[in-house]
């Protein structure tokens, strides 16, 4: 008979915890409660059977076992006392207080299990915390030691909270170490950054001197002011004085608006080349070294605590750097020195010249051989070949030499000249040339 009752308890608990539903069957719950009321000795058996189901590696079984435990917990003081002794393990199984014992799958039901467990633990402590002080202590433990927010039932598990808390503490520690490092760097680098800014400002001043004095002093207008004040508006002298300044109508007002939209353009030459090279080096150091450093400082200091003063200093340094950057870009440096603007190699000493139209074609078709003693008749020779092959030292009476005076005179007389007449033509050519030279000398 006793075995039948135990088997009946197991049947009820198995039926209640293996349905996979989020609610319990009311008939099964009522049958289990009635059986436990009649047979109080079976309470221990029911408790161990439920704890066995609660240890199963399945979130749905644990969820249904939790709901069944709640039904018995609210009705039996004996059951509450038994659960109170195993409260630590109970928290691990339903609230995941131990990272080494995570909740099983399926994950959606595991989440429901944690939320429902926190809700029931809070309810149990409120209803029975005075009689069962360990329940109250367990509630305080979850609230203050495990950082469980019971007002937020959608909160993450205790294990997740602890993990997040450890990560945040580690981040804060690293951040504090970075802030300390930045403070040390700022003490060392602030002076160096300021000196570099001063050097760049000096270069700007040398390249474009700023007007230390006003464009016009009060002395420039002192005489005219006295003259105007001593004269009345009706006085002709007053009107003449205003006309001298371009004011013809005394009733009209003149508004002068001066806008300074000009940008300084510095041309590089041999005189200012050392200054510009120094300025370029300072600019490179600023943009490659100091600006990234200050930007990193700002990103870190904005996240740190009690870093207001350090943050202000970093902002001031960045503004100083941006100011000289703007001035540098406004210069729009241009070079008049060829070596500054060209990237050509020194070996490129030859300049390519475009061919003239018709010239290159004629040269390509002209094959020039080395001069020989006599012109070759093996082929038709061009004028250039014939002229090239004549000896520089030639007899003056050679009519076949196109460069001789005899040849020129023969062309003028005509082609009627025969070989017999060549000696006469030669003598005539010599005389003509000599007479031309005498006339030229007499003229000079």
Short mmCIF file of C-alpha atoms in Angstrom, two decimals:
data_model
loop_
_atom_site.label_atom_id
_atom_site.label_comp_id
_atom_site.label_asym_id
_atom_site.label_seq_id
_atom_site.Cartn_x
_atom_site.Cartn_y
_atom_site.Cartn_z
CA UNK A 1 0.00 0.00 0.00
CA UNK A 2 2.82 2.36 0.86
CA UNK A 3 4.54 1.60 -2.42
CA UNK A 4 1.37 2.39 -4.32
CA UNK A 5 1.21 5.83 -2.66
CA UNK A 6 4.84 6.55 -3.52
CA UNK A 7 4.25 5.46 -7.06
CA UNK A 8 1.23 7.75 -7.17
CA UNK A 9 3.39 10.68 -6.00
CA UNK A 10 5.91 9.96 -8.72
CA UNK A 11 3.13 9.72 -11.26
CA UNK A 12 1.70 13.12 -10.28
CA UNK A 13 5.13 14.85 -10.29
CA UNK A 14 6.20 13.27 -13.59
CA UNK A 15 2.92 14.25 -15.18
CA UNK A 16 3.16 17.85 -13.93
CA UNK A 17 6.80 18.45 -14.87
CA UNK A 18 7.02 16.89 -18.34
CA UNK A 19 4.20 18.62 -20.19
CA UNK A 20 6.39 21.43 -21.57
CA UNK A 21 3.66 23.95 -20.83
CA UNK A 22 3.97 27.18 -18.85
CA UNK A 23 0.98 26.34 -16.71
CA UNK A 24 0.17 23.32 -14.56
CA UNK A 25 -2.80 21.08 -14.90
CA UNK A 26 -5.16 22.06 -12.09
CA UNK A 27 -6.55 18.56 -11.67
CA UNK A 28 -3.10 17.07 -11.28
CA UNK A 29 -2.08 19.76 -8.77
CA UNK A 30 -5.25 19.20 -6.73
CA UNK A 31 -4.71 15.42 -6.68
CA UNK A 32 -1.09 15.81 -5.49
CA UNK A 33 -2.02 18.27 -2.72
CA UNK A 34 -4.83 16.03 -1.43
CA UNK A 35 -2.57 13.00 -1.37
CA UNK A 36 0.13 14.88 0.59
CA UNK A 37 -2.44 16.11 3.09
CA UNK A 38 -3.62 12.58 3.80
CA UNK A 39 -0.17 11.07 3.86
CA UNK A 40 2.13 13.62 5.52
CA UNK A 41 4.90 11.09 5.70
CA UNK A 42 5.14 11.26 1.91
CA UNK A 43 6.24 14.94 2.03
CA UNK A 44 9.92 13.96 2.14
CA UNK A 45 9.41 11.66 -0.80
CA UNK A 46 7.66 14.38 -2.82
CA UNK A 47 10.38 16.92 -1.96
CA UNK A 48 13.24 14.69 -3.16
CA UNK A 49 11.28 13.76 -6.27
CA UNK A 50 10.80 17.46 -7.16
CA UNK A 51 14.48 18.29 -6.47
CA UNK A 52 15.41 15.41 -8.79
CA UNK A 53 13.30 16.94 -11.55
CA UNK A 54 14.77 20.36 -10.77
CA UNK A 55 18.26 19.01 -11.41
CA UNK A 56 17.33 17.71 -14.85
CA UNK A 57 19.27 19.30 -17.69
CA UNK A 58 16.16 20.73 -19.32
CA UNK A 59 14.75 24.20 -18.77
CA UNK A 60 11.12 23.22 -19.38
CA UNK A 61 11.25 20.45 -16.76
CA UNK A 62 12.85 22.81 -14.26
CA UNK A 63 10.22 25.47 -14.97
CA UNK A 64 7.33 23.07 -14.32
CA UNK A 65 9.08 21.67 -11.23
CA UNK A 66 9.42 25.24 -9.88
CA UNK A 67 5.70 25.86 -10.33
CA UNK A 68 4.91 22.57 -8.54
CA UNK A 69 7.26 23.46 -5.67
CA UNK A 70 5.48 26.78 -5.32
CA UNK A 71 2.09 25.08 -4.96
CA UNK A 72 3.37 22.87 -2.12
CA UNK A 73 5.61 25.60 -0.57
CA UNK A 74 2.69 27.97 0.03
CA UNK A 75 0.68 25.17 1.82
CA UNK A 76 3.26 23.20 3.85
CA UNK A 77 5.53 24.54 6.57
CA UNK A 78 7.47 21.26 6.55
CA UNK A 79 8.17 21.63 2.88
CA UNK A 80 9.36 25.25 3.43
CA UNK A 81 11.76 24.08 6.13
CA UNK A 82 13.20 21.41 3.88
CA UNK A 83 13.66 23.85 0.97
CA UNK A 84 15.22 26.44 3.31
CA UNK A 85 18.06 24.04 4.08
CA UNK A 86 18.84 23.59 0.38
CA UNK A 87 18.32 27.24 -0.54
CA UNK A 88 21.84 27.70 -1.92
CA UNK A 89 21.49 24.85 -4.41
CA UNK A 90 17.97 25.95 -5.21
CA UNK A 91 19.26 29.40 -6.23
CA UNK A 92 21.87 27.80 -8.48
CA UNK A 93 19.27 25.64 -10.22
CA UNK A 94 16.67 28.34 -10.87
CA UNK A 95 18.47 31.73 -10.65
CA UNK A 96 21.93 30.72 -11.95
CA UNK A 97 23.97 32.12 -9.07
CA UNK A 98 26.86 29.82 -9.91
CA UNK A 99 28.66 30.42 -13.21
CA UNK A 100 29.84 26.84 -13.23
CA UNK A 101 26.24 25.66 -13.35
CA UNK A 102 24.52 27.61 -16.13
CA UNK A 103 20.88 27.07 -16.89
CA UNK A 104 20.11 24.45 -19.55
CA UNK A 105 18.36 24.85 -22.87
CA UNK A 106 16.01 25.84 -24.37
CA UNK A 107 17.11 29.44 -23.75
CA UNK A 108 13.67 31.10 -23.97
CA UNK A 109 12.31 28.83 -21.24
CA UNK A 110 15.52 29.29 -19.20
CA UNK A 111 14.87 33.03 -19.26
CA UNK A 112 11.30 32.44 -18.12
CA UNK A 113 12.62 30.21 -15.34
CA UNK A 114 14.89 32.93 -13.94
CA UNK A 115 12.23 35.60 -14.06
CA UNK A 116 9.62 33.36 -12.46
CA UNK A 117 12.06 32.19 -9.76
CA UNK A 118 12.93 35.78 -8.75
CA UNK A 119 9.25 36.61 -8.61
CA UNK A 120 8.44 33.62 -6.40
CA UNK A 121 11.45 34.10 -4.08
CA UNK A 122 10.39 37.67 -3.45
CA UNK A 123 6.83 36.45 -2.76
CA UNK A 124 8.03 33.71 -0.40
CA UNK A 125 10.22 36.08 1.59
CA UNK A 126 7.40 38.56 1.91
CA UNK A 127 4.90 35.92 3.06
CA UNK A 128 7.08 33.66 5.23
CA UNK A 129 10.30 35.61 5.83
CA UNK A 130 9.59 36.16 9.52
CA UNK A 131 9.21 32.50 10.32
CA UNK A 132 11.89 31.38 7.91
CA UNK A 133 14.65 33.96 8.29
CA UNK A 134 16.90 32.15 5.84
CA UNK A 135 14.44 33.06 3.12
CA UNK A 136 14.84 36.71 4.04
CA UNK A 137 18.61 36.30 4.15
CA UNK A 138 18.52 34.64 0.75
CA UNK A 139 16.54 37.57 -0.63
CA UNK A 140 19.09 40.05 0.77
CA UNK A 141 21.91 37.96 -0.64
CA UNK A 142 20.46 38.08 -4.12
CA UNK A 143 19.70 41.78 -3.86
CA UNK A 144 23.00 43.10 -2.49
CA UNK A 145 25.59 40.43 -3.23
CA UNK A 146 24.37 39.23 -6.60
CA UNK A 147 22.97 42.63 -7.63
CA UNK A 148 19.54 41.28 -8.54
CA UNK A 149 17.02 43.99 -9.33
CA UNK A 150 13.70 42.53 -8.15
CA UNK A 151 11.84 45.54 -9.48
CA UNK A 152 12.92 44.56 -12.98
CA UNK A 153 11.72 41.03 -13.61
CA UNK A 154 13.12 41.22 -17.14
CA UNK A 155 16.60 41.62 -15.66
CA UNK A 156 19.43 39.43 -16.77
CA UNK A 157 20.50 36.48 -14.74
CA UNK A 158 22.67 36.90 -11.69
CA UNK A 159 25.60 35.26 -13.44
CA UNK A 160 25.33 37.69 -16.32
CA UNK A 161 25.13 40.60 -13.92
CA UNK A 162 28.26 39.46 -12.15
CA UNK A 163 30.08 39.02 -15.44
CA UNK A 164 29.03 42.44 -16.63
CA UNK A 165 30.04 43.95 -13.32
CA UNK A 166 33.50 42.40 -13.57
CA UNK A 167 33.90 43.67 -17.12
CA UNK A 168 32.85 47.18 -16.10
CA UNK A 169 35.24 47.18 -13.17
CA UNK A 170 38.06 46.06 -15.45
CA UNK A 171 37.22 48.79 -17.96
CA UNK A 172 37.13 51.42 -15.24
CA UNK A 173 40.51 50.27 -13.95
CA UNK A 174 42.04 50.46 -17.41
CA UNK A 175 40.47 53.88 -17.97
CA UNK A 176 41.89 55.22 -14.72
CA UNK A 177 45.33 53.97 -15.70
CA UNK A 178 45.02 55.72 -19.07
CA UNK A 179 43.99 58.97 -17.39
CA UNK A 180 47.02 58.85 -15.12
CA UNK A 181 49.25 58.22 -18.11
CA UNK A 182 47.70 61.14 -20.01
CA UNK A 183 48.26 63.49 -17.11
CA UNK A 184 51.92 62.54 -17.08
CA UNK A 185 52.19 63.00 -20.85
CA UNK A 186 50.48 66.38 -20.74
CA UNK A 187 52.99 67.69 -18.24
CA UNK A 188 55.82 66.69 -20.55
CA UNK A 189 54.31 67.57 -23.92
CA UNK A 190 52.39 70.78 -23.26
CA UNK A 191 55.56 72.86 -23.23
CA UNK A 192 56.86 71.19 -26.39
CA UNK A 193 53.57 71.73 -28.23
CA UNK A 194 53.45 75.38 -27.13
CA UNK A 195 57.04 75.96 -28.28
CA UNK A 196 56.26 74.46 -31.68
CA UNK A 197 53.24 76.71 -32.03
CA UNK A 198 55.38 79.74 -31.16
CA UNK A 199 57.96 78.75 -33.76
CA UNK A 200 55.29 78.43 -36.44
CA UNK A 201 53.88 81.83 -35.48
CA UNK A 202 57.37 83.28 -35.86
CA UNK A 203 57.63 81.81 -39.34
CA UNK A 204 54.28 83.34 -40.24
CA UNK A 205 55.48 86.69 -38.97
CA UNK A 206 58.63 86.50 -41.09
CA UNK A 207 56.75 85.46 -44.23
CA UNK A 208 53.89 87.95 -43.81
CA UNK A 209 54.71 90.66 -41.24
CA UNK A 210 51.63 91.73 -39.36
CA UNK A 211 50.77 95.39 -39.08
CA UNK A 212 52.03 96.36 -35.65
CA UNK A 213 50.70 99.85 -36.11
CA UNK A 214 47.40 101.09 -37.47
CA UNK A 215 47.21 101.78 -41.17
CA UNK A 216 46.51 105.41 -40.35
CA UNK A 217 47.36 107.18 -37.15
CA UNK A 218 45.41 109.99 -35.61
CA UNK A 219 48.16 112.41 -36.67
CA UNK A 220 47.33 111.77 -40.34
CA UNK A 221 43.90 113.27 -39.83
CA UNK A 222 44.68 115.76 -37.11
CA UNK A 223 45.06 118.75 -39.46
CA UNK A 224 41.91 117.98 -41.41
CA UNK A 225 39.90 117.45 -38.22
CA UNK A 226 40.97 120.80 -36.82
CA UNK A 227 40.14 122.50 -40.11
CA UNK A 228 36.71 120.91 -40.22
CA UNK A 229 35.85 121.76 -36.65
CA UNK A 230 36.85 125.40 -37.00
CA UNK A 231 34.65 125.81 -40.07
CA UNK A 232 30.88 125.90 -40.07
CA UNK A 233 28.79 123.87 -42.50
CA UNK A 234 27.72 127.06 -44.25
CA UNK A 235 31.27 128.23 -44.76
CA UNK A 236 32.66 127.85 -48.27
CA UNK A 237 35.95 126.70 -46.83
CA UNK A 238 34.16 123.84 -45.12
CA UNK A 239 32.55 122.76 -48.37
CA UNK A 240 35.79 123.01 -50.30
CA UNK A 241 37.51 120.90 -47.68
CA UNK A 242 34.89 118.17 -47.96
CA UNK A 243 35.09 118.27 -51.75
CA UNK A 244 38.82 117.71 -51.47
CA UNK A 245 37.90 114.44 -49.72
CA UNK A 246 35.40 113.44 -52.40
CA UNK A 247 32.25 114.59 -50.56
CA UNK A 248 30.16 116.80 -52.86
CA UNK A 249 26.72 116.48 -51.34
CA UNK A 250 26.64 117.37 -47.65
CA UNK A 251 23.12 115.98 -47.24
CA UNK A 252 24.06 112.47 -48.20
CA UNK A 253 25.61 110.01 -45.80
CA UNK A 254 28.38 107.71 -46.83
CA UNK A 255 28.78 104.23 -45.43
CA UNK A 256 32.13 102.56 -45.85
CA UNK A 257 32.30 98.83 -45.34
CA UNK A 258 35.66 97.17 -45.23
CA UNK A 259 35.84 93.42 -45.65
CA UNK A 260 39.04 91.48 -45.34
CA UNK A 261 38.46 88.44 -47.54
CA UNK A 262 41.96 88.38 -48.90
CA UNK A 263 44.20 85.40 -48.40
CA UNK A 264 47.91 85.63 -48.19
CA UNK A 265 49.76 83.81 -50.93
CA UNK A 266 53.45 83.36 -50.29
CA UNK A 267 55.70 82.61 -53.22
CA UNK A 268 58.76 80.59 -52.44
CA UNK A 269 62.07 82.06 -53.48
CA UNK A 270 65.70 81.73 -52.50
CA UNK A 271 65.35 84.31 -49.72
CA UNK A 272 62.46 82.75 -47.80
CA UNK A 273 63.24 79.13 -48.68
CA UNK A 274 64.89 78.30 -45.30
CA UNK A 275 61.92 79.76 -43.43
CA UNK A 276 59.41 77.76 -45.46
CA UNK A 277 61.39 74.56 -45.06
CA UNK A 278 61.46 75.07 -41.30
CA UNK A 279 57.73 75.83 -41.32
CA UNK A 280 57.01 72.65 -43.30
CA UNK A 281 58.98 70.56 -40.83
CA UNK A 282 57.10 72.07 -37.89
CA UNK A 283 53.78 71.46 -39.64
CA UNK A 284 54.64 67.80 -40.28
CA UNK A 285 55.54 67.31 -36.64
CA UNK A 286 52.27 68.90 -35.60
CA UNK A 287 50.04 66.86 -37.89
CA UNK A 288 51.85 63.54 -37.52
CA UNK A 289 52.72 63.62 -33.84
CA UNK A 290 51.01 66.23 -31.71
CA UNK A 291 47.51 66.31 -33.24
CA UNK A 292 46.89 62.51 -32.99
CA UNK A 293 48.24 62.59 -29.44
CA UNK A 294 45.92 65.40 -28.32
CA UNK A 295 42.95 63.78 -30.10
CA UNK A 296 43.57 60.55 -28.19
CA UNK A 297 43.76 62.50 -24.95
CA UNK A 298 40.38 64.07 -25.59
CA UNK A 299 38.69 60.75 -26.37
CA UNK A 300 39.98 59.21 -23.15
CA UNK A 301 39.39 62.20 -20.89
CA UNK A 302 35.77 62.56 -22.00
CA UNK A 303 35.13 59.05 -20.64
CA UNK A 304 37.05 59.45 -17.38
CA UNK A 305 35.88 60.72 -14.04
CA UNK A 306 37.13 63.93 -12.41
CA UNK A 307 38.98 64.97 -15.57
CA UNK A 308 37.42 68.39 -16.15
CA UNK A 309 40.64 70.39 -15.68
CA UNK A 310 42.65 68.00 -17.82
CA UNK A 311 39.95 68.05 -20.46
CA UNK A 312 40.05 71.87 -20.64
CA UNK A 313 43.83 71.83 -21.11
CA UNK A 314 43.55 69.27 -23.90
CA UNK A 315 40.86 71.35 -25.63
CA UNK A 316 43.06 74.46 -25.43
CA UNK A 317 45.98 72.57 -26.95
CA UNK A 318 43.85 71.30 -29.82
CA UNK A 319 42.54 74.79 -30.51
CA UNK A 320 46.11 76.10 -30.63
CA UNK A 321 47.07 73.42 -33.14
CA UNK A 322 44.01 74.02 -35.32
CA UNK A 323 44.75 77.76 -35.31
CA UNK A 324 48.26 77.37 -36.74
CA UNK A 325 46.96 74.76 -39.20
CA UNK A 326 44.50 77.31 -40.58
CA UNK A 327 47.22 79.94 -40.95
CA UNK A 328 49.48 77.45 -42.66
CA UNK A 329 46.80 76.48 -45.19
CA UNK A 330 45.87 80.12 -45.80
CA UNK A 331 49.44 80.86 -46.93
CA UNK A 332 48.95 78.75 -50.07
CA UNK A 333 52.67 78.41 -50.55
CA UNK A 334 53.83 78.73 -54.16
CA UNK A 335 57.35 78.17 -55.38
CA UNK A 336 59.42 80.34 -57.72
CA UNK A 337 62.43 78.09 -57.31
CA UNK A 338 62.38 75.31 -59.96
CA UNK A 339 63.82 72.73 -57.60
CA UNK A 340 60.84 73.15 -55.27
CA UNK A 341 58.06 72.63 -57.79
CA UNK A 342 59.46 69.94 -60.05
CA UNK A 343 59.95 66.29 -59.38
CA UNK A 344 62.06 65.65 -62.49
CA UNK A 345 65.40 63.92 -62.12
CA UNK A 346 68.61 65.85 -62.69
CA UNK A 347 69.52 63.41 -65.45
CA UNK A 348 66.71 64.64 -67.70
CA UNK A 349 68.87 67.28 -69.45
CA UNK A 350 67.43 66.80 -72.92
CA UNK A 351 64.32 68.51 -74.20
CA UNK A 352 62.17 66.85 -76.78
CA UNK A 353 61.55 69.11 -79.80
CA UNK A 354 58.56 68.53 -82.02
CA UNK A 355 59.31 67.84 -85.67
CA UNK A 356 58.44 70.46 -88.26
CA UNK A 357 55.97 69.52 -90.90
CA UNK A 358 57.59 68.18 -94.07
CA UNK A 359 61.11 68.40 -92.75
CA UNK A 360 61.39 65.03 -91.11
CA UNK A 361 59.92 63.25 -94.11
CA UNK A 362 62.49 64.77 -96.41
CA UNK A 363 65.38 63.82 -94.16
CA UNK A 364 64.14 60.26 -93.80
CA UNK A 365 64.10 59.86 -97.56
CA UNK A 366 67.60 61.23 -97.84
CA UNK A 367 70.35 58.71 -97.45
CA UNK A 368 73.67 60.46 -97.02
CA UNK A 369 76.87 58.53 -97.64
CA UNK A 370 80.34 59.52 -96.72
CA UNK A 371 81.82 61.99 -99.22
CA UNK A 372 83.98 60.43 -101.90
CA UNK A 373 86.38 62.03 -104.35
CA UNK A 374 83.86 61.89 -107.19
CA UNK A 375 80.03 61.86 -107.12
CA UNK A 376 78.48 58.51 -107.78
CA UNK A 377 76.35 58.13 -110.86
CA UNK A 378 74.87 54.81 -109.94
CA UNK A 379 71.65 56.46 -108.88
CA UNK A 380 69.80 59.71 -109.09
CA UNK A 381 71.23 61.96 -106.37
CA UNK A 382 69.39 64.65 -104.57
CA UNK A 383 70.49 68.24 -104.36
CA UNK A 384 71.56 67.69 -100.78
CA UNK A 385 73.81 64.76 -101.75
CA UNK A 386 75.42 66.69 -104.56
CA UNK A 387 76.10 69.71 -102.39
CA UNK A 388 77.46 67.53 -99.59
CA UNK A 389 79.92 65.66 -101.80
CA UNK A 390 81.65 68.68 -103.31
CA UNK A 391 85.04 69.28 -101.77
CA UNK A 392 85.42 72.39 -99.71
CA UNK A 393 88.67 73.21 -101.52
CA UNK A 394 87.74 73.32 -105.17
CA UNK A 395 89.05 75.24 -108.14
CA UNK A 396 87.24 78.50 -108.65
CA UNK A 397 86.70 77.81 -112.38
CA UNK A 398 84.80 74.58 -111.81
CA UNK A 399 81.46 75.24 -113.40
CA UNK A 400 80.00 71.97 -112.12
CA UNK A 401 80.44 73.10 -108.52
CA UNK A 402 77.17 74.80 -107.58
CA UNK A 403 79.00 76.83 -104.95
CA UNK A 404 81.51 78.44 -107.36
CA UNK A 405 81.17 81.85 -108.90
CA UNK A 406 81.62 80.36 -112.34
CA UNK A 407 78.65 78.10 -111.87
CA UNK A 408 76.47 80.99 -110.76
CA UNK A 409 77.53 83.20 -113.68
CA UNK A 410 76.96 80.41 -116.14
CA UNK A 411 73.38 80.06 -114.94
CA UNK A 412 72.80 83.78 -115.38
CA UNK A 413 74.26 83.86 -118.91
CA UNK A 414 72.25 80.85 -119.88
CA UNK A 415 72.69 77.38 -120.96
CA UNK A 416 74.00 78.50 -124.35
CA UNK A 417 77.56 78.55 -123.08
CA UNK A 418 79.68 75.76 -124.51
CA UNK A 419 82.78 74.10 -123.26
CA UNK A 420 84.91 76.40 -125.47
CA UNK A 421 83.45 79.47 -123.85
CA UNK A 422 84.09 78.32 -120.27
CA UNK A 423 87.60 79.83 -120.00
CA UNK A 424 86.25 83.22 -121.00
CA UNK A 425 83.37 82.94 -118.58
CA UNK A 426 85.82 82.01 -115.82
CA UNK A 427 87.91 85.09 -116.41
CA UNK A 428 84.82 87.25 -116.52
CA UNK A 429 83.55 85.75 -113.30
CA UNK A 430 86.81 86.47 -111.53
CA UNK A 431 86.83 90.04 -112.69
CA UNK A 432 83.22 90.52 -111.70
CA UNK A 433 83.86 89.17 -108.26
CA UNK A 434 86.97 91.32 -107.81
CA UNK A 435 85.13 94.46 -108.99
CA UNK A 436 82.27 93.72 -106.55
CA UNK A 437 84.71 93.37 -103.72
CA UNK A 438 86.47 96.65 -104.63
CA UNK A 439 83.13 98.46 -104.81
CA UNK A 440 82.20 97.05 -101.45
CA UNK A 441 85.48 98.11 -99.91
CA UNK A 442 85.22 101.60 -101.36
CA UNK A 443 81.69 101.88 -100.08
CA UNK A 444 82.79 100.97 -96.56
#
